[in-house]
Coordinates of C-alpha atoms and ligand atoms in Angstrom, one line a residue:
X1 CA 20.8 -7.6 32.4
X2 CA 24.4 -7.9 32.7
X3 CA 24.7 -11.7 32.2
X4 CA 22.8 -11.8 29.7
X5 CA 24.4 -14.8 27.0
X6 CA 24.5 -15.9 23.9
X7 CA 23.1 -19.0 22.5
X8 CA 24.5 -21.3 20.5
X9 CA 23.3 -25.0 20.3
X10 CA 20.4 -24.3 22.9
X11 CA 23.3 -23.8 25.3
X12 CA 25.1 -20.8 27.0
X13 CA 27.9 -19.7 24.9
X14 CA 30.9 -18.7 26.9
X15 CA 32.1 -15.2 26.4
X16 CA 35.7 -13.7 26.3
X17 CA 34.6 -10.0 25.5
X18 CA 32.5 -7.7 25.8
X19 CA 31.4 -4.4 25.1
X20 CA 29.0 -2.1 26.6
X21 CA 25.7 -1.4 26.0
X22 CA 24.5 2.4 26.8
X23 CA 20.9 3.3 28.2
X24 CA 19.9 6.0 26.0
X25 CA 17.7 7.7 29.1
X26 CA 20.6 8.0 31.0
X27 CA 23.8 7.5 28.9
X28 CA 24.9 5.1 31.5
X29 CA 26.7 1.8 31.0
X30 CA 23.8 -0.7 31.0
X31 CA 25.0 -3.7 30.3
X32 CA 28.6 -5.7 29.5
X33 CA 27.0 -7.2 26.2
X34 CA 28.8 -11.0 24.8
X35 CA 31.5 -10.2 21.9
X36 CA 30.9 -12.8 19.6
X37 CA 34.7 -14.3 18.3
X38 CA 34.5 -15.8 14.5
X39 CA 35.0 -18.8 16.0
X40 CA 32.0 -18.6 18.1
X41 CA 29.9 -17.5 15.4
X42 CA 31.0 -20.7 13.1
X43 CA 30.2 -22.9 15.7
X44 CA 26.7 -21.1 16.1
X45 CA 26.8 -22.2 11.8
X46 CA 27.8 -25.3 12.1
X47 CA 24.8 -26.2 14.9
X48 CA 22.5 -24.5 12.8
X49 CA 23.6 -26.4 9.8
X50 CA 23.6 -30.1 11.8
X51 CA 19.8 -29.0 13.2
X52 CA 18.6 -28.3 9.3
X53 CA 17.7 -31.5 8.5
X54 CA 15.8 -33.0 11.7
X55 CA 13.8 -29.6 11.9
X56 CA 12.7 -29.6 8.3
X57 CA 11.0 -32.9 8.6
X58 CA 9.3 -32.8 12.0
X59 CA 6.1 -30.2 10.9
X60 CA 4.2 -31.1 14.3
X61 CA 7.8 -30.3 16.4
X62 CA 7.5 -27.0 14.5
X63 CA 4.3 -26.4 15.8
X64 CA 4.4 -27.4 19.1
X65 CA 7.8 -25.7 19.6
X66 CA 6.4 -22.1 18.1
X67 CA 3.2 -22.5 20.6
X68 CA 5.4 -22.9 23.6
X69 CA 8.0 -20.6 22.8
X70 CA 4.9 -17.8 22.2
X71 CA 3.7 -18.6 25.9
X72 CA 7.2 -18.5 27.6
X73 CA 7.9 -15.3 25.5
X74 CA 4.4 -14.2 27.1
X75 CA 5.4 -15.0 30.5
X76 CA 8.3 -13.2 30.5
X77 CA 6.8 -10.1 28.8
X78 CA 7.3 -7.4 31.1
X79 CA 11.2 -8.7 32.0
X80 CA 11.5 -8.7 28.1
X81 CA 9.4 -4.9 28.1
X82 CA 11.7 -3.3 30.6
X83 CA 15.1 -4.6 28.7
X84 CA 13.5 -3.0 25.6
X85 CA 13.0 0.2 27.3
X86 CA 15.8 0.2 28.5
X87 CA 18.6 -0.5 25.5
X88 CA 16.1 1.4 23.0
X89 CA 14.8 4.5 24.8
X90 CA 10.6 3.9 23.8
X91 CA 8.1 4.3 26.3
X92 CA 7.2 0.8 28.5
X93 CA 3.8 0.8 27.1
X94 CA 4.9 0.6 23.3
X95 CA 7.6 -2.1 24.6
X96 CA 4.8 -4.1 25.7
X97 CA 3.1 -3.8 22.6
X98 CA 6.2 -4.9 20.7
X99 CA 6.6 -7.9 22.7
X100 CA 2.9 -8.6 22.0
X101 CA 3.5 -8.4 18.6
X102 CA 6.0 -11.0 18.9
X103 CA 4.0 -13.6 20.8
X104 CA 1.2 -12.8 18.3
X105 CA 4.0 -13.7 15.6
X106 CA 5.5 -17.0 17.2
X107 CA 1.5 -18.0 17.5
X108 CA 0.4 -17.0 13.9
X109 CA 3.2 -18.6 12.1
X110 CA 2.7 -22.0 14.2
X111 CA -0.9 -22.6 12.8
X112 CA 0.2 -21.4 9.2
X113 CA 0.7 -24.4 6.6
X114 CA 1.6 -23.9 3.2
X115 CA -0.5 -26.6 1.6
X116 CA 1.2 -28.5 -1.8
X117 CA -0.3 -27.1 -4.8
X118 CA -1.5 -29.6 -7.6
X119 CA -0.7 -28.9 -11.1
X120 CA -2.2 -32.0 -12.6
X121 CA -3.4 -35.5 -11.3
X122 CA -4.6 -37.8 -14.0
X123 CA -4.1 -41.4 -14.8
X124 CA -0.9 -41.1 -16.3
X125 CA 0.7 -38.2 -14.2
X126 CA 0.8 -36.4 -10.8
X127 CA 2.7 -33.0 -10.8
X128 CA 2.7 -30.8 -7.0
X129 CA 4.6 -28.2 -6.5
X130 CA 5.9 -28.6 -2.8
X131 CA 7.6 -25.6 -0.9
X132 CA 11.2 -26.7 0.9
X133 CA 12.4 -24.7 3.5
X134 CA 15.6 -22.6 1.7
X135 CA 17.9 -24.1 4.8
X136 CA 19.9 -22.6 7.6
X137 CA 18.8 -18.8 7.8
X138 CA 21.9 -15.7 8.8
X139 CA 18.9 -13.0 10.5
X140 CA 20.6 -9.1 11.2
X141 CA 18.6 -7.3 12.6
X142 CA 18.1 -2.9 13.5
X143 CA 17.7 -1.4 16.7
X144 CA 14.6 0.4 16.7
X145 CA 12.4 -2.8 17.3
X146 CA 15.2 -5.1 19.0
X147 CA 12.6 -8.1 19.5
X148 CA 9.7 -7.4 17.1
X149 CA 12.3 -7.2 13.7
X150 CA 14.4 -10.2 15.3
X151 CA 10.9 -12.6 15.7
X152 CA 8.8 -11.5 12.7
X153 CA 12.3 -13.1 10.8
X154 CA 12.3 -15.8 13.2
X155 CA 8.5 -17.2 13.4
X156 CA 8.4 -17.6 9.7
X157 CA 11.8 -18.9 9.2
X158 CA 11.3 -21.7 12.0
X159 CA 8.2 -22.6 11.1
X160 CA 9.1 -23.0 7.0
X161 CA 11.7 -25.3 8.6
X162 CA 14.7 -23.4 8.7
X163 CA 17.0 -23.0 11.3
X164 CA 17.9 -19.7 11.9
X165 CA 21.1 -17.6 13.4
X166 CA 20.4 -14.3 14.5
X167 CA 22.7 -11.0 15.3
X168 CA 20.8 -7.9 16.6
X169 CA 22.1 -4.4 16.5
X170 CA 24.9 -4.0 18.6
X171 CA 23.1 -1.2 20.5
X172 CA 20.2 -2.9 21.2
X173 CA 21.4 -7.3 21.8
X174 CA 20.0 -7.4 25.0
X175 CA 16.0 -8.1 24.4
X176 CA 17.4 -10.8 21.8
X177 CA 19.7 -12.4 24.4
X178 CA 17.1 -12.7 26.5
X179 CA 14.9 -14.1 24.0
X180 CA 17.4 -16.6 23.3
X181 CA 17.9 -17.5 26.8
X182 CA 14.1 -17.9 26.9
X183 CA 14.1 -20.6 24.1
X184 CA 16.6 -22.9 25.8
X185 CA 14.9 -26.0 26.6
X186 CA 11.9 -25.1 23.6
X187 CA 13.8 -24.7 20.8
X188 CA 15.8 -27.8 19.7
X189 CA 19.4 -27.3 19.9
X190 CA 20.9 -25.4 16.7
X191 CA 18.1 -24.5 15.8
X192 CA 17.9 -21.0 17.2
X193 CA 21.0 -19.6 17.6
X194 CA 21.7 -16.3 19.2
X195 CA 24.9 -13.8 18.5
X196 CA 25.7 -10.4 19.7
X197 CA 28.3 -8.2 18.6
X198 CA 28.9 -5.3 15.9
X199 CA 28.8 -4.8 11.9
X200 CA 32.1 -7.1 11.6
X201 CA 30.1 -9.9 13.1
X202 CA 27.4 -9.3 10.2
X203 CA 29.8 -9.4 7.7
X204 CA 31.2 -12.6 8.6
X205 CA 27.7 -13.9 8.9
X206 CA 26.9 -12.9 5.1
X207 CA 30.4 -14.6 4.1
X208 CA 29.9 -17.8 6.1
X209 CA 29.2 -20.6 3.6
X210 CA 26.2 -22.5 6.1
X211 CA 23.7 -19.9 5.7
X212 CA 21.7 -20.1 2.4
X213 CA 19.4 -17.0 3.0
X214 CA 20.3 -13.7 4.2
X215 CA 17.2 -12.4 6.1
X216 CA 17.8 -8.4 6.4
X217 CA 16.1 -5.3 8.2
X218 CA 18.2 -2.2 8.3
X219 CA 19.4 1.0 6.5
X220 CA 19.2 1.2 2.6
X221 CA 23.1 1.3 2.6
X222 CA 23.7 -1.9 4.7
X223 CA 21.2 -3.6 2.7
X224 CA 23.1 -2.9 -0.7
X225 CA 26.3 -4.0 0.7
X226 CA 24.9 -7.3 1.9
X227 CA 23.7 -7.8 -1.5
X228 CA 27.0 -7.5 -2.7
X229 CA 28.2 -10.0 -0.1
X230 CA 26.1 -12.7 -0.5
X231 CA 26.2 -12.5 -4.6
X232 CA 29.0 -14.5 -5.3
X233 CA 27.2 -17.7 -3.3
X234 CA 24.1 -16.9 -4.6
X235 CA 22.2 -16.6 -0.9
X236 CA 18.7 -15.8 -1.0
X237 CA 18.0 -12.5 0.4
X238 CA 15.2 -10.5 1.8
X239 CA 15.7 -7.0 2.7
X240 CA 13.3 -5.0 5.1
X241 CA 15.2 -1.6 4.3
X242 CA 14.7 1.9 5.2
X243 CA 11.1 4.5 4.0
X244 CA 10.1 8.5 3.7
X245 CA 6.9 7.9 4.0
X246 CA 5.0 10.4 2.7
X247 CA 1.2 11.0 4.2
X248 CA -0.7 12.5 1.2
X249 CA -4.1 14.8 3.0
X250 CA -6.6 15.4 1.0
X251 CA -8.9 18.7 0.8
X252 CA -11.8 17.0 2.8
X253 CA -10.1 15.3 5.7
X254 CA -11.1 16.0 9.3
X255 CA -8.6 17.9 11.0
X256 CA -8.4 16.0 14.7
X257 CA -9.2 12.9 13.5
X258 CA -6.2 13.6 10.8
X259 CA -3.5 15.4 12.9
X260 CA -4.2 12.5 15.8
X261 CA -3.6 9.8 13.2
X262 CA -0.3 11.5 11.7
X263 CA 1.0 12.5 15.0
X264 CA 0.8 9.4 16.5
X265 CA 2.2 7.9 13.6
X266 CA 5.3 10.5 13.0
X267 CA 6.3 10.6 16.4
X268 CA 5.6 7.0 18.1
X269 CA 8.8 5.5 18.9
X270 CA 10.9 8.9 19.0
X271 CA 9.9 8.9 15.1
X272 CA 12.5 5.7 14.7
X273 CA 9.7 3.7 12.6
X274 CA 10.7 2.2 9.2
X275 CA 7.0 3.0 8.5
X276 CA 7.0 6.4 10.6
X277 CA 5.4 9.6 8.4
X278 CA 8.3 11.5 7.6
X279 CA 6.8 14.0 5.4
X280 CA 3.4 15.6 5.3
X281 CA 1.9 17.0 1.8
X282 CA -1.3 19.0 2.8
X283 CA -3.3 21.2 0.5
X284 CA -2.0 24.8 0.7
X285 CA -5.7 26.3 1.8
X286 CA -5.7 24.2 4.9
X287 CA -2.2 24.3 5.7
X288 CA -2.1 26.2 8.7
X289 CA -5.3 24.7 10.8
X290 CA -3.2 21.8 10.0
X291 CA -0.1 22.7 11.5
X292 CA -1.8 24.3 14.3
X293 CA -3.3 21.1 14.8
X294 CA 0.1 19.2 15.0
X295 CA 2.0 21.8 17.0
X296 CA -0.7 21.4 19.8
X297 CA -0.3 17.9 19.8
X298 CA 3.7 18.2 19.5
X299 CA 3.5 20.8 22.8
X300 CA 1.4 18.7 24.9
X301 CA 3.5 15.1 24.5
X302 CA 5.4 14.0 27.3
X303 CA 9.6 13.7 26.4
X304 CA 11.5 12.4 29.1
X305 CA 12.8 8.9 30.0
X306 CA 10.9 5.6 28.6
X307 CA 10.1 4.2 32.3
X308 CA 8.6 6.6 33.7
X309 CA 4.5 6.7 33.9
X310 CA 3.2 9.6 31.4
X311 CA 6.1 9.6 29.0
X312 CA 4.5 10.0 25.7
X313 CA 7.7 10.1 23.7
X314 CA 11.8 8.4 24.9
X315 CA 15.2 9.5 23.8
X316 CA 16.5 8.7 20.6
X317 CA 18.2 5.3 20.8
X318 CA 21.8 6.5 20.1
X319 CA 24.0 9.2 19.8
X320 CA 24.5 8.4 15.8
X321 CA 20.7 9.1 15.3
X322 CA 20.5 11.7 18.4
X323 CA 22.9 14.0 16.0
X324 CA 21.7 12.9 12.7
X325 CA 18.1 14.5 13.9
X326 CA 19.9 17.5 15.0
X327 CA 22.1 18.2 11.5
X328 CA 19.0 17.6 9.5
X329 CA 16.5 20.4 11.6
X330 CA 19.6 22.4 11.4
X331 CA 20.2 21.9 7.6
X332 CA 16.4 22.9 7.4
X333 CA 16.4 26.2 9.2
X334 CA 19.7 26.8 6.8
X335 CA 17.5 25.7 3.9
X336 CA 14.6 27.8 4.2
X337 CA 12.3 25.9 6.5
X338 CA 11.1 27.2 9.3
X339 CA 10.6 25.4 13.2
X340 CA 7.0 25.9 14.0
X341 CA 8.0 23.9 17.5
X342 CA 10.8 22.1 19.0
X343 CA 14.1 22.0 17.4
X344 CA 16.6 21.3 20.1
X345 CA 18.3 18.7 22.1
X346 CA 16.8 18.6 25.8
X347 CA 19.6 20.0 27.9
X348 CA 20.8 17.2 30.4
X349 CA 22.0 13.6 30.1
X350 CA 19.9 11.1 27.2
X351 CA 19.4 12.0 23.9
X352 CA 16.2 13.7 24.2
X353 CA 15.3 16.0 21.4
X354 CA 12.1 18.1 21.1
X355 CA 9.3 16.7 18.9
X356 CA 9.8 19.3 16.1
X357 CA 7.5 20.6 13.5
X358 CA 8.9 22.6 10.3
X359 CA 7.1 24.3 8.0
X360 CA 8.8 26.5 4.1
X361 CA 10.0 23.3 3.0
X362 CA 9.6 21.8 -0.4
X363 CA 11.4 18.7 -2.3
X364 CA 14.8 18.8 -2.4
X365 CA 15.1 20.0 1.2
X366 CA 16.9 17.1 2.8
X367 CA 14.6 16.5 5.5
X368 CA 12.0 16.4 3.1
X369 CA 13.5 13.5 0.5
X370 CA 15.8 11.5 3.1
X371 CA 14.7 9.3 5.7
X372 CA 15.2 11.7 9.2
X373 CA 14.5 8.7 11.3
X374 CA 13.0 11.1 14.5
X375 CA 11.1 13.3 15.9
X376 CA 11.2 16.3 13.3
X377 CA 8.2 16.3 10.5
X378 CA 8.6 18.5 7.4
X379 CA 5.1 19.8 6.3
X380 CA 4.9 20.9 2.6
X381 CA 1.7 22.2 1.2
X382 CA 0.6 21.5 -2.5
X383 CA -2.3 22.9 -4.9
X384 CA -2.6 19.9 -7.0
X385 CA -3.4 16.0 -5.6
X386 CA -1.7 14.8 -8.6
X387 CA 1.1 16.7 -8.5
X388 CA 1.6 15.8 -4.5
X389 CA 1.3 12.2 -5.6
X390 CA 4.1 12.6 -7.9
X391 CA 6.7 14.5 -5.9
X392 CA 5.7 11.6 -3.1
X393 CA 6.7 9.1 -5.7
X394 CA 10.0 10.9 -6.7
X395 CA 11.8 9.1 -3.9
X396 CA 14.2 6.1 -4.0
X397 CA 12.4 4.9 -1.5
X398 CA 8.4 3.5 -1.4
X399 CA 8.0 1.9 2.1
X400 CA 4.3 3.2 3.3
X401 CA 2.4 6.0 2.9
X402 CA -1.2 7.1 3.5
X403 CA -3.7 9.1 2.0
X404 CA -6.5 10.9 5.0
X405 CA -9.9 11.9 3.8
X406 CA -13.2 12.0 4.5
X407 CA -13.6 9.9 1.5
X408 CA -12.5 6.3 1.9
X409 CA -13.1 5.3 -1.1
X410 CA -12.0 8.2 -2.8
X411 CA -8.5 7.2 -0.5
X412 CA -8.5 3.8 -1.4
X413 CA -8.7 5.0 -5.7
X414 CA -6.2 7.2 -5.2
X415 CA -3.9 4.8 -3.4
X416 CA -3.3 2.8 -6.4
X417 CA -1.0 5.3 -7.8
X418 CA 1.1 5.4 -5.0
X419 CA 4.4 3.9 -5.1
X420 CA 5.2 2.0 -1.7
X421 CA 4.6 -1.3 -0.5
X422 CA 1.7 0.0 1.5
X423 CA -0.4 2.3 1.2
X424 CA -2.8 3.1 4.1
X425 CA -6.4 5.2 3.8
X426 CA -6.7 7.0 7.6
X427 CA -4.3 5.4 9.7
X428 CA -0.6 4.5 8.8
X429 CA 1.3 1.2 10.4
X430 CA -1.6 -0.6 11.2
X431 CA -1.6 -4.4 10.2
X432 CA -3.6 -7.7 10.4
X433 CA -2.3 -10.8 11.3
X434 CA -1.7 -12.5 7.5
X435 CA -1.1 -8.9 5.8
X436 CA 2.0 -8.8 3.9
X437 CA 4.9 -5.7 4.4
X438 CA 7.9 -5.1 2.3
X439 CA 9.5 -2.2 0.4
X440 CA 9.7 -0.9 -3.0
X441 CA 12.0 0.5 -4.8
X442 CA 15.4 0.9 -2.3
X443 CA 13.1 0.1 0.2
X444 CA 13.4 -3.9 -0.1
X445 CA 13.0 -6.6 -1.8
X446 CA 11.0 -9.8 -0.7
X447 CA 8.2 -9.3 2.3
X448 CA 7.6 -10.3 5.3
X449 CA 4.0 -10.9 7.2
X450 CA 1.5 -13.6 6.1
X451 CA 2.0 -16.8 4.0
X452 CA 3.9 -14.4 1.2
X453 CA 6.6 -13.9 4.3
X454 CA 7.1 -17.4 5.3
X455 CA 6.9 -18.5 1.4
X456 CA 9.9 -16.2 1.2
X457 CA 12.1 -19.2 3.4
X458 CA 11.0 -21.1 0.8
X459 CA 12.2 -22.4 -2.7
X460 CA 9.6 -24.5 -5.3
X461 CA 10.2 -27.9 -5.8
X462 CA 8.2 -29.9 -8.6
X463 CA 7.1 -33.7 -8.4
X464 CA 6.6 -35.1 -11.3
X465 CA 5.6 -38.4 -11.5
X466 CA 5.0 -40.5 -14.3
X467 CA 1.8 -43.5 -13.2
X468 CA 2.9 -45.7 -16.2
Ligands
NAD501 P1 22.0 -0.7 10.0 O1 21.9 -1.0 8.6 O2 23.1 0.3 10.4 O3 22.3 -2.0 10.9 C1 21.4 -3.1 10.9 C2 22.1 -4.3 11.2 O4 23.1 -4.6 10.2 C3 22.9 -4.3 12.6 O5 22.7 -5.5 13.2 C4 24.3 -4.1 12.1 O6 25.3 -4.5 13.0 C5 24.3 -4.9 10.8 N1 25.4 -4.6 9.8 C6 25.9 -3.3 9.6 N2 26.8 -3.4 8.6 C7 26.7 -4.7 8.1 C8 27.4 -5.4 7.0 N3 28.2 -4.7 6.2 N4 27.1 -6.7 6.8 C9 26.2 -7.3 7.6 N5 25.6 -6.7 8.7 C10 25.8 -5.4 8.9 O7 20.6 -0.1 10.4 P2 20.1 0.5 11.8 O8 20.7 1.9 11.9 O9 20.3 -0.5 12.9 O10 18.5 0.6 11.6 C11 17.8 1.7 11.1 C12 17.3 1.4 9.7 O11 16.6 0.2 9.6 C13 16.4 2.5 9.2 O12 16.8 2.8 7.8 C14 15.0 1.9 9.2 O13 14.1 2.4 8.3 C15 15.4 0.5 8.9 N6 14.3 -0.5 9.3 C16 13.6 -1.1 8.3 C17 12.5 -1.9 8.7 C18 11.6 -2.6 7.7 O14 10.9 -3.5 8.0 N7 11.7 -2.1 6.4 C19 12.2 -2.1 10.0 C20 13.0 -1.5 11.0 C21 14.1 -0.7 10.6

C-alpha cells in the first residue's frame, strides 16, 4: 500500500511528499500517501483538458473502456476490499460490497445512452435537442465510501464524455490510488486523472480554470464553500452533501422486522452513511418494545477491528469523527437524554466507540437535529404521525428517510409529505440500478444515479435547422 501513486496522464506521477495515512483499527502509520504539488495538480488539468475533446467524440471508446475498466476493477476486488478496510475502518464484507457497487456502476453507465430528443421534424425544419458532455470534470470526494463516492462520480462523468480529475479525502486516498493505478493501460491518457492530498489541494481544484464542473460529496459546510469558489467562473456544480435522516414508525409496524431494518441501517458502516438513520420518531405507546428491540440488537453486534471474521461493526474512520461521536452522546446525557446502551470509547488503540442507544430526547437536542455521523441513535417518541412528520421536516437537511409499517401503501401515501430526496417504505438505503439520489434542502443540489445523474455532466444544445 505504501507505493501506492498518483495518476496523471495514465502515467505514474512522481511524488516529492508525503503524508501519512492512519489505520483507524490500529492507529498505526499505514501508508506514506503522494502530496500532490499545485504544479502536479495543473498538469493533471491540463491532461484532462488536452483528452476532452478525443473522449467526447469516440461513444463506442467510452463504452468499451467503462466495460473493461468494470472487469479489472472486478479482478482486483478483494486487493481493492482490504485497502478499504484498512484506511476506512468498515468490516471486509461491506468493503466488498462497496467495490461491487462500483463495478456495478462502471458496467451500468457503459450501456446507458442518452438518446437526442426531437422537438420537431417537418419539411421545412428539424429541431433536436442533443446533450454535450459539460467538459473536463474537478471530482472531491468524502471518506466514508473512498471508492463507491469516487466511481458513482466517475462512471457517469466518463461515459457523458467528460474527462474527469479526482481527489479523495486525505484520510482515505488509498482505494482511489489504486483505482487509478488499475485504469492505466484502460483509460486513455488524461482522461482519468488521479490526486491525493488535503483540503488545500481541493481548493485549488475549484479555482483551476480547466475544470467546468465541480462534482462534490462531503459535509454541508464544504459544500457551501465550494459554491462560493466556483461562482465567479460559473462551474457547474453537483453537491452530494450531508442528511439526519429521520425514520418515521408507524403504530402498526412489526417490531423485528422494524428494529432489524433500522439497526442495520443506523449502524452499518460505524453509522458514517450520508443516508444512515440518525433519528428515530416512534409512537409513544410502543416506545419501549421498540428500544428493547434495538438495545438487543446494539448488545449482541460485534465492534472490534474491520478484518477480522465476525466483526459486525469497525472503528470510526478518524479521530475528528471518533470525538465528534463522543461530544455529541456527552452533550445528550447533559441535555436530558438518557444512554439505554453503549456510550463510550472502547478502551485500547482504534477509535472504537460502543453502538449507543439514547432515549429523553426531543428536537432541539443536538443529536437529535445535527447530523451525528456514528454509532449513537436518538429515539424520540411522538403521539401524533403528523406532527412527527413535521418536526422530521424542520431540518436543514432532507437527504432520506423512511416510514415502517405494516401498511405499504399506507407508507408509500404518507411518504409524499416527506421532505428528502428519498423517501423509503421498510427499508432505508436500498437502490436499483437507474434510481436517482440527491439531497434537498442543504442536503445537495443536482443527483446522481440513473440517466438524471449522468444528464447532470451534461448541458442542452439545440439544432435547429432550417430544410429551405
Ligand atoms: P468534507 O467536506 O470535510 O471533505 C470532503 C472532501 O472535500 C475531502 O476530499 C476534502 O479534502 C475536500 N475539501 C475540504 N475542504 C475543501 C474546500 N474548501 N474546497 C475543496 N475541497 C475541500 O467531508 P467528509 O468529512 O470527508 O465527509 C463526511 C460528509 O460527507 C458527511 O456530511 C456525509 O453525510 C457526507 N456524504 C454525503 C454523501 C451523499 O451522497 N450525499 C455521501 C457520502 C458522504
Amino acid at each position: 500500500m505504501n507505493e501506492l501513486t498518483m495518476t496523471i496522464s495514465g502515467r505514474v506521477a512522481p511524488s516529492a511528499a508525503f503524508y501519512p495515512v492512519e489505520d483507524p483499527a490500529t492507529n498505526a502509520v499505514l501508508a506514506e500517501a503522494p502530496e500532490c504539488s499545485p504544479e502536479q495538480m495543473d498538469e493533471a488539468m491540463q491532461a484532462a483538458a488536452g483528452a476532452q475533446r478525443g473522449w467526447e467524440s469516440d461513444r463506442k471508446l467510452r463504452q468499451s473502456t467503462l466495460e473493461q475498466l468494470a472487469s479489472a476493477v472486478e479482478g482486483r476486488l478483494e486487493d481493492l476490499a482490504e485497502v478499504i478496510t484498512s484506511e476506512e475502518g468498515k468490516p471486509l464484507s461491506e468493503a466488498r460490497s462497496e467495490v461491487g457497487d462500483a463495478v456495478n456502476d462502471l458496467r451500468y453507465f457503459a450501456s446507458l445512452e442518452l438518446a437526442d430528443e426531437t422537438v420537431r421534424e417537418d419539411e421545412h425544419t428539424v429541431v433536436r435537442v442533443v446533450r454535450r458532455p459539460i467538459g473536463p470534470v474537478a471530482a472531491i470526494t468524502p471518506w466514508n465510501f473512498p471508492l463507491g463516492t469516487a466511481v458513482a462520480k466517475i462512471a457517469p462523468a466518463l461515459a457523458a464524455g467528460c474527462t474527469v480529475v479526482l481527489k479523495p479525502s486525505p484520510y482515505t486516498p488509498l482505494a482511489c490510488l489504486l483505482f487509478g493505478e488499475i485504469g492505466r493501460g484502460i483509460v486513455p491518457p488524461g482522461v482519468l486523472n488521479v490526486l491525493s492530498g488535503g483540503n488545500e489541494l481541493g481548493m485549488l481544484m475549484t479555482e483551476h480554470s480547466v475544470p467546468r464542473m465541480v462534482s462534490f460529496t462531503g459535509s454541508v459546510s464544504t459544500g457551501k464553500k465550494i459554491a462560493t469558489a466556483v461562482a465567479p467562473d460559473l462551474k457547474r456544480l453537483t453537491l452530494e452533501l450531508g442528511g439526519n435522516d429521520p425514520a418515521i414508525v408507524l403504530d402498526d409496524f412489526d417490531l423485528e422486522q422494524t428494529a432489524d431494518g433500522l439497526f442495520s441501517n443506523a449502524f452499518g458502516n460505524c453509522g458514517q452513511i450520508c443516508v444512515a438513520i440518525k433519528r428515530v420518531y416512534v409512537p409513544r405507546r410502543r416506545h419501549d418494545e421498540l428500544v428493547s428491540a434495538l438495545v438487543a440488537r446494539a448488545e449482541a453486534a460485534k465492534v472490534g477491528d474491520g478484518h477480522l471474521a465476525g466483526t459486525d461493526i469497525g472503528p470510526l474512520c478518524n479521530k475528528m469523527q471518533y470525538e465528534r461521536v463522543d461530544e455529541l452522546v456527552r452533550d445528550a446525557t447533559n441535555s436530558g437524554g438518557e444512554v439505554v446502551t453503549g456510550g463510550h470509547r472502547v478502551e485500547g488503540p482504534g477509535y472504537f466507540f460502543e453502538p449507543t442507544v439514547v432515549v429523553g430526547l426531543t428536537d432541539g437536542a443536538r443529536l437529535v437535529d445535527e447530523e451525528q455521523f456514528g454509532p449513537a441513535l436518538p429515539i424520540v417518541s411522538y403521539d401524533d404521525v403528523d406532527d412527527a412528520i413535521e418536526r422530521a421536516n424542520a431540518s436543514h437537511f432532507g437527504l432520506g428517510a423512511s416510514i415502517w409499517t405494516t401498511d405499504p401503501e399506507r407508507g408509500a401515501g404518507i411518504a409524499r409529505g416527506v421532505e428528502s430526496g428519498t423517501v423509503w417504505v421498510n427499508t432505508h438505503q436500498a437502490g436499483v440500478p437507474g434510481q436517482p439520489f440527491g439531497g434537498l434542502k442543504w442536503s445537495g443540489i443536482g443527483v446522481e444515479g440513473g440517466r438524471w445523474g449522468m444528464i447532470g455532466f451534461t448541458e442542452l444544445q439545440a439544432i435547429h435547422v432550417a430544410r429551405g
